PDB file of C-alpha atoms and ligand atoms in Angstrom:
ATOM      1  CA  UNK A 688       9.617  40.779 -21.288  1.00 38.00           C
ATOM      2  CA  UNK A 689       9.094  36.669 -21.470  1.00 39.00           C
ATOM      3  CA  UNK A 690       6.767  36.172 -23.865  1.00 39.00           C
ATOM      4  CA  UNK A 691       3.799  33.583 -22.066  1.00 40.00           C
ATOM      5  CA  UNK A 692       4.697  30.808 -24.042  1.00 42.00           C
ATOM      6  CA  UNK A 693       8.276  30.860 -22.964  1.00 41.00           C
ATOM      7  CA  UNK A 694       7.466  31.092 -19.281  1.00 40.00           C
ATOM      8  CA  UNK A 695       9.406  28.351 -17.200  1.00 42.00           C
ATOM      9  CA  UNK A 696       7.014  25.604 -16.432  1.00 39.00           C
ATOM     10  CA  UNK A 697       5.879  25.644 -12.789  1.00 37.00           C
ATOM     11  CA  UNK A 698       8.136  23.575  -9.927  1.00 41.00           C
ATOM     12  CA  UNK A 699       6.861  20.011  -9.086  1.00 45.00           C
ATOM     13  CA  UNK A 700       3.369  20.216  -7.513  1.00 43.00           C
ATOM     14  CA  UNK A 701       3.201  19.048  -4.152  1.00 50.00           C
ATOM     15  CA  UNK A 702       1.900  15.858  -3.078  1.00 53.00           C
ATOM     16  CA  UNK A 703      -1.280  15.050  -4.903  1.00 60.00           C
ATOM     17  CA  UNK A 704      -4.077  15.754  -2.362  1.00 75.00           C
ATOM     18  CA  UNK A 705      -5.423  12.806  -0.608  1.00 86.00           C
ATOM     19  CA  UNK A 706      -8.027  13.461   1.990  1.00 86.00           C
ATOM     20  CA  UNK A 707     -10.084  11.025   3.454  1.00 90.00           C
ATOM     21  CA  UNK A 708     -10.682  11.904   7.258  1.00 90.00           C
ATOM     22  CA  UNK A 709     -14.151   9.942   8.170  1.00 91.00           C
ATOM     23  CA  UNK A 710     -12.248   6.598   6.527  1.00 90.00           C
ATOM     24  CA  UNK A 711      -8.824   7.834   8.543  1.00 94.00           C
ATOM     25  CA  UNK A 712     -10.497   7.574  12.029  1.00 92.00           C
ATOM     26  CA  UNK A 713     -12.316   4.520  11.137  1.00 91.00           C
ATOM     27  CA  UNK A 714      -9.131   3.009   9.693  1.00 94.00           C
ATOM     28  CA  UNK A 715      -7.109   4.164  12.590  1.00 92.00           C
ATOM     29  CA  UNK A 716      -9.617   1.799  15.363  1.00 93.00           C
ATOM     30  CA  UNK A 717     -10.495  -1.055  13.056  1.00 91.00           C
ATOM     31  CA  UNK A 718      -7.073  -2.016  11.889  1.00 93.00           C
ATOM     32  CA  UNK A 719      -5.662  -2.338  15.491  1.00 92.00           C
ATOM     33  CA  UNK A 720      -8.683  -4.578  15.951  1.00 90.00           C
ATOM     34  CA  UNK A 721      -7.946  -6.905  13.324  1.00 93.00           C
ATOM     35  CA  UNK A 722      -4.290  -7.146  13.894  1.00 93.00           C
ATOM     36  CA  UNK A 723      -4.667  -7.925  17.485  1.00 89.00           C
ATOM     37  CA  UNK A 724      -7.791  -9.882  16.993  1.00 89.00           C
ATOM     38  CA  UNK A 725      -8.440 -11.159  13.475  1.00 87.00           C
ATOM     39  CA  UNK A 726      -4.593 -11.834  13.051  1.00 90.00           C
ATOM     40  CA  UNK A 727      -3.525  -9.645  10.542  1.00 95.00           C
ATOM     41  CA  UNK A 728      -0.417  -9.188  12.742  1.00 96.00           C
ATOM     42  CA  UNK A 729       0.727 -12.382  11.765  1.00 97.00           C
ATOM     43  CA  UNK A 730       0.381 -11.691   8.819  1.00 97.00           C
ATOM     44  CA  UNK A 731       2.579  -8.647   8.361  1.00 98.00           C
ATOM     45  CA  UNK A 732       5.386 -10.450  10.233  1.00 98.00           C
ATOM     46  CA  UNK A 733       4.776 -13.149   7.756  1.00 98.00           C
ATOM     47  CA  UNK A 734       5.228 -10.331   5.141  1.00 98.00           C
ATOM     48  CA  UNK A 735       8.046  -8.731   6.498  1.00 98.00           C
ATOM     49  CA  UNK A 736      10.373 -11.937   7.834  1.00 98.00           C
ATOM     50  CA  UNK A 737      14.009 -11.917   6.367  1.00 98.00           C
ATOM     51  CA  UNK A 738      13.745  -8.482   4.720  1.00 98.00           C
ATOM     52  CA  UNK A 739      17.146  -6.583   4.880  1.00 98.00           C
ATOM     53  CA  UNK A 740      18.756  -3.626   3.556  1.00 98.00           C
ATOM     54  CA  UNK A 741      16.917  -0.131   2.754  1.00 98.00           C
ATOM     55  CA  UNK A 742      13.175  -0.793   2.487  1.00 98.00           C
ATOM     56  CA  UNK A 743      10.216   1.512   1.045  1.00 99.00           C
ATOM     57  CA  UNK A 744       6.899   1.500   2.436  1.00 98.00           C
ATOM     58  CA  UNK A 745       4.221   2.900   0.444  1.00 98.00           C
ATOM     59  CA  UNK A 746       0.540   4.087   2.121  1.00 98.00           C
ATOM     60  CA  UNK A 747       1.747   3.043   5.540  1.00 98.00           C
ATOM     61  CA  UNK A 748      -1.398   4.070   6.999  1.00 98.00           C
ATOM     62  CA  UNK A 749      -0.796   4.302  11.024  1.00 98.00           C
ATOM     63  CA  UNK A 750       2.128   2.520  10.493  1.00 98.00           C
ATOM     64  CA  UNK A 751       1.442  -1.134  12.150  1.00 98.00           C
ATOM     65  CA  UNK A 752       4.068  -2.839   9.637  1.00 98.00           C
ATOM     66  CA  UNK A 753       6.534  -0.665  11.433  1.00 98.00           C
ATOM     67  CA  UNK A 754       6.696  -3.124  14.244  1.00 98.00           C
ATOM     68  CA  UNK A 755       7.057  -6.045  12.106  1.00 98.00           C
ATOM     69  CA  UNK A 756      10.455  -4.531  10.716  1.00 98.00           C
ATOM     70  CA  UNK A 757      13.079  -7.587  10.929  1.00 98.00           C
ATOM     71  CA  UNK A 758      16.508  -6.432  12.515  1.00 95.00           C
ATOM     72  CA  UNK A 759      18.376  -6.445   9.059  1.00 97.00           C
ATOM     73  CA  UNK A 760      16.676  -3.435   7.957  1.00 98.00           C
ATOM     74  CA  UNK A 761      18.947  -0.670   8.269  1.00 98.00           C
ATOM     75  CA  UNK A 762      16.088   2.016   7.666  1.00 98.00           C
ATOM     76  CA  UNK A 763      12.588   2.158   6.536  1.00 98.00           C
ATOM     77  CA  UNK A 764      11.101   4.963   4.231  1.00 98.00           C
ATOM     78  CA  UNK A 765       7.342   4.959   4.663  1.00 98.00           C
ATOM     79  CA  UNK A 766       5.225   7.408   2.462  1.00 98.00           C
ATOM     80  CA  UNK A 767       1.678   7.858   3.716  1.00 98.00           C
ATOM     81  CA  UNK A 768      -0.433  11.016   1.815  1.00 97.00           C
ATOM     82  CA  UNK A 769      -3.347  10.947   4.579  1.00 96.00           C
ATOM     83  CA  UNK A 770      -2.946  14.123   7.002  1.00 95.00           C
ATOM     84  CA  UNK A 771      -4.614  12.049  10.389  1.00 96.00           C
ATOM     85  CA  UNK A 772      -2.755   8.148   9.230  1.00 97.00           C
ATOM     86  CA  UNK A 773       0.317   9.746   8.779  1.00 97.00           C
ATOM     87  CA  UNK A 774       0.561  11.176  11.989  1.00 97.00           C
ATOM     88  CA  UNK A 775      -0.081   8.080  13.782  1.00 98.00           C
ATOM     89  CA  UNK A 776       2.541   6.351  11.864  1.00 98.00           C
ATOM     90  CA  UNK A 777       5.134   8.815  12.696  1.00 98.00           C
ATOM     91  CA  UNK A 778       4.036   7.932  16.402  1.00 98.00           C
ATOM     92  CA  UNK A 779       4.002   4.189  15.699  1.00 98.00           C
ATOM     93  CA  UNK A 780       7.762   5.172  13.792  1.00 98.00           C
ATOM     94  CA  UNK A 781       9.373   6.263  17.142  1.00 98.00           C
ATOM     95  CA  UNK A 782       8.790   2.962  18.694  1.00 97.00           C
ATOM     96  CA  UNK A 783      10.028   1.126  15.459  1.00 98.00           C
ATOM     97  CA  UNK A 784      13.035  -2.018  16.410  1.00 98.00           C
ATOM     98  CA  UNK A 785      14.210  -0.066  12.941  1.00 98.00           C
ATOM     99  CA  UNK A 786      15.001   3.352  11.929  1.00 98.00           C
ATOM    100  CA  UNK A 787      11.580   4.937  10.233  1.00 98.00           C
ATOM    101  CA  UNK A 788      10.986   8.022   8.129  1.00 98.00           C
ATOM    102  CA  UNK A 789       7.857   8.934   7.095  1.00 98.00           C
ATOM    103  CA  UNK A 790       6.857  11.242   4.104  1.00 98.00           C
ATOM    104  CA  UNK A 791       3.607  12.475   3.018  1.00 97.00           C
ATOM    105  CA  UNK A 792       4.088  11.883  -0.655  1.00 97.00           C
ATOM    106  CA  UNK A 793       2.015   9.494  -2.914  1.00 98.00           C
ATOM    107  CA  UNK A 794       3.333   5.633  -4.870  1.00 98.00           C
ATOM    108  CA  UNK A 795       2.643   7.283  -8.145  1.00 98.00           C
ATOM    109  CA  UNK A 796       5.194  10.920  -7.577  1.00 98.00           C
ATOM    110  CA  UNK A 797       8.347   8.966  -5.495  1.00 98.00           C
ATOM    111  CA  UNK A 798      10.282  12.032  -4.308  1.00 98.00           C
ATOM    112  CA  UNK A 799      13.208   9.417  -4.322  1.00 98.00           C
ATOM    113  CA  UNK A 800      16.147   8.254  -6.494  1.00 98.00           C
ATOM    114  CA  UNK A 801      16.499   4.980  -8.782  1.00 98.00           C
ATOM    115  CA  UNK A 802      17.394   1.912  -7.928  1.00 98.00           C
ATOM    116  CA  UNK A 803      17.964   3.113  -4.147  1.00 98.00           C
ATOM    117  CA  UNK A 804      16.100   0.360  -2.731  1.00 98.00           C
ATOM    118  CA  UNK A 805      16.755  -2.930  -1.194  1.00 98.00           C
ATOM    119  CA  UNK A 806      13.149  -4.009  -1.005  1.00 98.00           C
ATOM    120  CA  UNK A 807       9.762  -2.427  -1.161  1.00 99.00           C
ATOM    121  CA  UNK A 808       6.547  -3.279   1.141  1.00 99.00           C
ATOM    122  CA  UNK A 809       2.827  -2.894  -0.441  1.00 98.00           C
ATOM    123  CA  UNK A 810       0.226  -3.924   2.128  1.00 98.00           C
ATOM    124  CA  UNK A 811      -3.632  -3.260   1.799  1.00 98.00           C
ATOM    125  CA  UNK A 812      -2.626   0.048  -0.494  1.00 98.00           C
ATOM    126  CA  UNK A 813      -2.796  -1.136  -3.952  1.00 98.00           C
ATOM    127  CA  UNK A 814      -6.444  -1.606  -3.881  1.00 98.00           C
ATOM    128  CA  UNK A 815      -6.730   2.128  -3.092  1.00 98.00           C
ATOM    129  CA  UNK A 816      -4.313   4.133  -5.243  1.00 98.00           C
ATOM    130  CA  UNK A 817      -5.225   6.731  -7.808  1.00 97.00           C
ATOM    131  CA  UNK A 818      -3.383   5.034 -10.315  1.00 98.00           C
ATOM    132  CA  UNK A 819      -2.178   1.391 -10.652  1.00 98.00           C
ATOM    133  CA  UNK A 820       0.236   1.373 -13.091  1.00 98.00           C
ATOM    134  CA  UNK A 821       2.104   4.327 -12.405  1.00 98.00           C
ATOM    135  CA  UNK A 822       2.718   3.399  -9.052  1.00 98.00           C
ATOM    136  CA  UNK A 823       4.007  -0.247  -9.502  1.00 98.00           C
ATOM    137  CA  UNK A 824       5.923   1.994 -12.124  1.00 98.00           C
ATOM    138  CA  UNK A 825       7.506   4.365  -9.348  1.00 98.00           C
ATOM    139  CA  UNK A 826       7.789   0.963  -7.045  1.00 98.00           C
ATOM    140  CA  UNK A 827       9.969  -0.814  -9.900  1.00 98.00           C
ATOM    141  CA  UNK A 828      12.078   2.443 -10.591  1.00 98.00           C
ATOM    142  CA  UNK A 829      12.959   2.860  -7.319  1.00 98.00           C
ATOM    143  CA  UNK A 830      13.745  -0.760  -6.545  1.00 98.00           C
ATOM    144  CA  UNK A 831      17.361  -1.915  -7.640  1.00 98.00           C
ATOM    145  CA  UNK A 832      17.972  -4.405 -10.027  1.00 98.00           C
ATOM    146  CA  UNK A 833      16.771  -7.527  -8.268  1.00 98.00           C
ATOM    147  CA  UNK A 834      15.003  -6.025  -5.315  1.00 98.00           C
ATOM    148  CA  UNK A 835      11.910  -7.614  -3.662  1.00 98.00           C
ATOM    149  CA  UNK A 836       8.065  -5.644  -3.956  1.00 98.00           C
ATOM    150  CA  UNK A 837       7.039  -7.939  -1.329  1.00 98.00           C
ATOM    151  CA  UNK A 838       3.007  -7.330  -1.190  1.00 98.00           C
ATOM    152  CA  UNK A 839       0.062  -8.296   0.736  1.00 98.00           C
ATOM    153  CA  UNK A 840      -3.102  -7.329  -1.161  1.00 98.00           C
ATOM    154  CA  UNK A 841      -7.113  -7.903  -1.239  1.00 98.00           C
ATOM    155  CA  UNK A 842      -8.213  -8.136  -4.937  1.00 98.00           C
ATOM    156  CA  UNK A 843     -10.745  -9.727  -7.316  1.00 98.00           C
ATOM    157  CA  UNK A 844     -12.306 -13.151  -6.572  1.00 98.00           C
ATOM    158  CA  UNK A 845     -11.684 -16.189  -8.607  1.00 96.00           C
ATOM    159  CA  UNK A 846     -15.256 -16.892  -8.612  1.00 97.00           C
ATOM    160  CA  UNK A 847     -17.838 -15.044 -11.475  1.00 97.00           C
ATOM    161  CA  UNK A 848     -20.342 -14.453  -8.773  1.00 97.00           C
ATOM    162  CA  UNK A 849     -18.437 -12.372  -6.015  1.00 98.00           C
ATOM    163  CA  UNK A 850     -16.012 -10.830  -8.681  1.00 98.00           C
ATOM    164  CA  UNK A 851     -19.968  -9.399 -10.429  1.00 98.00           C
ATOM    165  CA  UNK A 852     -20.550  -8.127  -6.530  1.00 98.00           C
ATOM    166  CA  UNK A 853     -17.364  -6.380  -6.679  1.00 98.00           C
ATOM    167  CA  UNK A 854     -17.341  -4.825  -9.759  1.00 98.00           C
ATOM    168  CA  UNK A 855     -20.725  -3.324  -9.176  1.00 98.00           C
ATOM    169  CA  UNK A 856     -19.504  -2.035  -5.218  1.00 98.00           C
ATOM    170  CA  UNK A 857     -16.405  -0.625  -7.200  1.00 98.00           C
ATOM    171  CA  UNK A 858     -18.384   1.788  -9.466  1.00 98.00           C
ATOM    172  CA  UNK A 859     -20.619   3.251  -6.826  1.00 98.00           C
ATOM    173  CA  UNK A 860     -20.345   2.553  -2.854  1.00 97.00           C
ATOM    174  CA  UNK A 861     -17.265   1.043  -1.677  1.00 97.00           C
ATOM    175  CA  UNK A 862     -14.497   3.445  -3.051  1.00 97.00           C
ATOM    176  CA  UNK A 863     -16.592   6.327  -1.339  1.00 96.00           C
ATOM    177  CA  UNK A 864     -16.899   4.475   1.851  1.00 95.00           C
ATOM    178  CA  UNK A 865     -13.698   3.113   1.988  1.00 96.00           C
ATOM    179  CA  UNK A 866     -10.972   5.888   1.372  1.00 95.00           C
ATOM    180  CA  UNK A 867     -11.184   5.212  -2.698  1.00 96.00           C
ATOM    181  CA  UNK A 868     -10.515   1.555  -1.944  1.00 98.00           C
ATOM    182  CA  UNK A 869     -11.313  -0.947  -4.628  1.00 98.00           C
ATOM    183  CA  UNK A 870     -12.327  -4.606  -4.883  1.00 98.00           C
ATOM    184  CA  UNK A 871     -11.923  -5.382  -8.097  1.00 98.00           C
ATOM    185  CA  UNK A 872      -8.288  -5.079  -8.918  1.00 98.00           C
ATOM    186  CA  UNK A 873      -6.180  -7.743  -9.898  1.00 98.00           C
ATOM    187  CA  UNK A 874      -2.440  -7.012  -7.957  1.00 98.00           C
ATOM    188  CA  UNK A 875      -0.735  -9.559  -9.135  1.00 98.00           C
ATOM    189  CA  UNK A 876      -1.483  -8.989 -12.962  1.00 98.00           C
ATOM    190  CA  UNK A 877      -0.635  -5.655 -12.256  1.00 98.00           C
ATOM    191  CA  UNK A 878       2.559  -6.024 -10.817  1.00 98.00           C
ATOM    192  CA  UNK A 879       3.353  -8.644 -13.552  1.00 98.00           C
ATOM    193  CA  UNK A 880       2.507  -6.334 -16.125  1.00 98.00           C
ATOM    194  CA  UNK A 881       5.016  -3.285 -14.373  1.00 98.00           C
ATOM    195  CA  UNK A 882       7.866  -5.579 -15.143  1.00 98.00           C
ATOM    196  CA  UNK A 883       8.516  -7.709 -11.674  1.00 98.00           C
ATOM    197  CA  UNK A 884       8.895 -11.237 -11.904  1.00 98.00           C
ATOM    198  CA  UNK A 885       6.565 -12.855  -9.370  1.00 98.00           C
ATOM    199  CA  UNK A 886       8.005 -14.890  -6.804  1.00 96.00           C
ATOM    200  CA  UNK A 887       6.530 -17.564  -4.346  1.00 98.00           C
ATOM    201  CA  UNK A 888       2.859 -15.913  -3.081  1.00 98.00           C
ATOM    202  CA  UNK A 889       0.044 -17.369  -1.551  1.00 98.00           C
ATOM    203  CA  UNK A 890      -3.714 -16.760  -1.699  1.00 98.00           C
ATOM    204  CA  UNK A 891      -6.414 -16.968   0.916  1.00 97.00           C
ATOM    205  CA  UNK A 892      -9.318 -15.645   2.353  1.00 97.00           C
ATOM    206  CA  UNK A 893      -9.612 -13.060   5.340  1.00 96.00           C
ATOM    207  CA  UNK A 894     -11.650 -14.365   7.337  1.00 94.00           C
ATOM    208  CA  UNK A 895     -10.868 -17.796   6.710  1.00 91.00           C
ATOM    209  CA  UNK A 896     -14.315 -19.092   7.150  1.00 90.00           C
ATOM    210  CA  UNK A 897     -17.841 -17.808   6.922  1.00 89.00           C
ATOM    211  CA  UNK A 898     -19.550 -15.569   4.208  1.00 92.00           C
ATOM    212  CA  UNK A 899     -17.116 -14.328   1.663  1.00 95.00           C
ATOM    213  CA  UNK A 900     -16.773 -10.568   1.819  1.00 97.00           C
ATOM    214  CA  UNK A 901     -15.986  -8.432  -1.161  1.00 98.00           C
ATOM    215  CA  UNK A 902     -12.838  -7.946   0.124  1.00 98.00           C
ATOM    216  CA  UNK A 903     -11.652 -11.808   1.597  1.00 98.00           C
ATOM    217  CA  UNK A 904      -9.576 -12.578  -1.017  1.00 98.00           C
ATOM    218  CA  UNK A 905      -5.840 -12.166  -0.439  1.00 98.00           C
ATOM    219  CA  UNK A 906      -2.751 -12.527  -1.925  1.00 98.00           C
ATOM    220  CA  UNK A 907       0.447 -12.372  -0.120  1.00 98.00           C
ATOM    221  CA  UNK A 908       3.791 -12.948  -1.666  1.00 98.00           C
ATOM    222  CA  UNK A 909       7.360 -11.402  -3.511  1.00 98.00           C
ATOM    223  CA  UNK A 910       7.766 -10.269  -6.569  1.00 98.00           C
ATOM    224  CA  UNK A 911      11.362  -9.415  -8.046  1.00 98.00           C
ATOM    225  CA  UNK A 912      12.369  -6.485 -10.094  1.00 98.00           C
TER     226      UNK A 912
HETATM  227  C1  SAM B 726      -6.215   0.369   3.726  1.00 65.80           C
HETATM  228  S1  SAM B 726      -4.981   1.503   4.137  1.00 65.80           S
HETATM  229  C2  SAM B 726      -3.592   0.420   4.411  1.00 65.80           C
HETATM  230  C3  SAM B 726      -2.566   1.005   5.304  1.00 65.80           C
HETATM  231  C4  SAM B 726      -1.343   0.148   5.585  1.00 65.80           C
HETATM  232  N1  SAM B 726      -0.584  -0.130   4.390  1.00 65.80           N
HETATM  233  C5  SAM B 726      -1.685  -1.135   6.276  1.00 65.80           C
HETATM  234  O1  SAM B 726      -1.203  -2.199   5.856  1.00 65.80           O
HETATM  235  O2  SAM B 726      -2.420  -1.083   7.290  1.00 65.80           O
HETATM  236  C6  SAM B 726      -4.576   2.265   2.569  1.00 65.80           C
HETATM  237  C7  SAM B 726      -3.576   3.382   2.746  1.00 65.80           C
HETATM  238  O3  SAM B 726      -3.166   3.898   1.471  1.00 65.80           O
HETATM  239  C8  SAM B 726      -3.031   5.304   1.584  1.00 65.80           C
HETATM  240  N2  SAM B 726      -3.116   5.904   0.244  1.00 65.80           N
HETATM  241  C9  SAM B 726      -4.186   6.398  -0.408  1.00 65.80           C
HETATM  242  N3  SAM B 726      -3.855   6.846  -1.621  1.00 65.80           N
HETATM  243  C10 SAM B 726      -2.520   6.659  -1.748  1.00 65.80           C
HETATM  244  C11 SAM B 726      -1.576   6.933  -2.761  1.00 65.80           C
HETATM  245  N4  SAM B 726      -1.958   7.472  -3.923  1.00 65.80           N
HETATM  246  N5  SAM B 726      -0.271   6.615  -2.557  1.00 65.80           N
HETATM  247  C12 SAM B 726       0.100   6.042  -1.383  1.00 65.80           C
HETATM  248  N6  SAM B 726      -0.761   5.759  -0.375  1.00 65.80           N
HETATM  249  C13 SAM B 726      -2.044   6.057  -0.552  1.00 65.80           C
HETATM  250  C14 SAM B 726      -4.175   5.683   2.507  1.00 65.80           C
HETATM  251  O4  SAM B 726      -4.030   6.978   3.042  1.00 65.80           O
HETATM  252  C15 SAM B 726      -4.105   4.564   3.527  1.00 65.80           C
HETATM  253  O5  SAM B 726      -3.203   4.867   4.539  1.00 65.80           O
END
């Protein structure tokens, strides 16, 4: 008989769980809003332009980069963990001017091989997952030598006041509200410190004008691994 301690240890879990249904049905109405309306489409064409090659999506939500896909993009990989977004974006994947496959796994467990990527694509997800590092780690394993993390990202304010604000809606409200999303993270010293080399980025606010909200300021850019 095995002895216990010998035992094989158990397969790869699953998928961490991520469940967030109230934020999936909001997210699923008030993102088409502001991409028709508030002109985040532009945005992720901005994002997207001259991308070629095999690209990774990670938390594609209902999938409304998939659109923005330039024609040099032989195929997309999108992972998206939440049940109700991920549906949509296999929907949104059908109509796609590129070939789109989406999985249900999570940035920080890849189910995918090194250095098999062209590019990778992080838009409004960075802010939300579990763990920072260990994604931008799975991002730059998976990248090849060279490849672009292109990124467009909400993240702490430059200003003492609003970056207080944030901290204090990260520890209690906002994550809950918001499908675990945070304010107060810092993308590009993240991805710095997981080994890319930034590239050209901008930063700005969304909306442009009136009252800063907690989560106007953006950063949009490439980063090289
Ligand atoms: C604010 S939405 C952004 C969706 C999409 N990227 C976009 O630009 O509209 C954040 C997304 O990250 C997904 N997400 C949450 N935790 C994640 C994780 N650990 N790994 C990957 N995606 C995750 C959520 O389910 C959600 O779809």
């Amino acid at each position: 008989m095995t002895p216990p301690h010998s035992a094989p240890p158990p397969p790869p879990s699953a998928a961490p769980h991520v469940h967030h249904p109230l934020f999936a049905r909001f997210y699923a109405r008030f993102s088409v809003s502001a991409d028709t309306k508030g002109g985040l489409g532009e945005l992720r064409a901005e994002l997207l332009a001259g991308l070629s090659g095999r690209v990774l999506e990670i938390g594609a939500g209902n999938g409304l980069n998939f659109a923005h896909y330039p024609e040099g993009v032989t195929e997309v990989v999108a992972v998206e963990p939440e049940a109700r977004l991920r549906r949509l974006a296999q929907e949104a994947a059908r109509t796609a001017p590129v070939p789109v496959t989406v999985l249900p796994d999570t940035a920080e467990a890849l189910p995918l091989e090194d250095a098999s990527f062209d590019a990778a694509v992080a838009s409004l997800v960075l802010c939300t997952v579990r763990d920072l590092p260990r994604s931008l780690a799975e991002l730059h394993r998976v990248l090849r030598p060279g490849g672009e993390l292109r990124f467009f990202e909400h993240g702490m304010a430059d200003t003492p006041g609003l970056a207080r604000v944030q901290r204090g809606l990260d520890r209690t409200v906002w994550p809950l509200l918001f499908g675990g999303c945070h304010t107060a993270r810092a993308p590009l010293v993240a991805i710095e410190a997981a080994g890319f080399t930034l590239g050209p980025y901008r930063s700005f606010d969304i909306p442009e004008k009136g009252p800063r909200l907690p989560s106007s300021p953006c950063v949009l850019g490439v980063a090289r691994r």
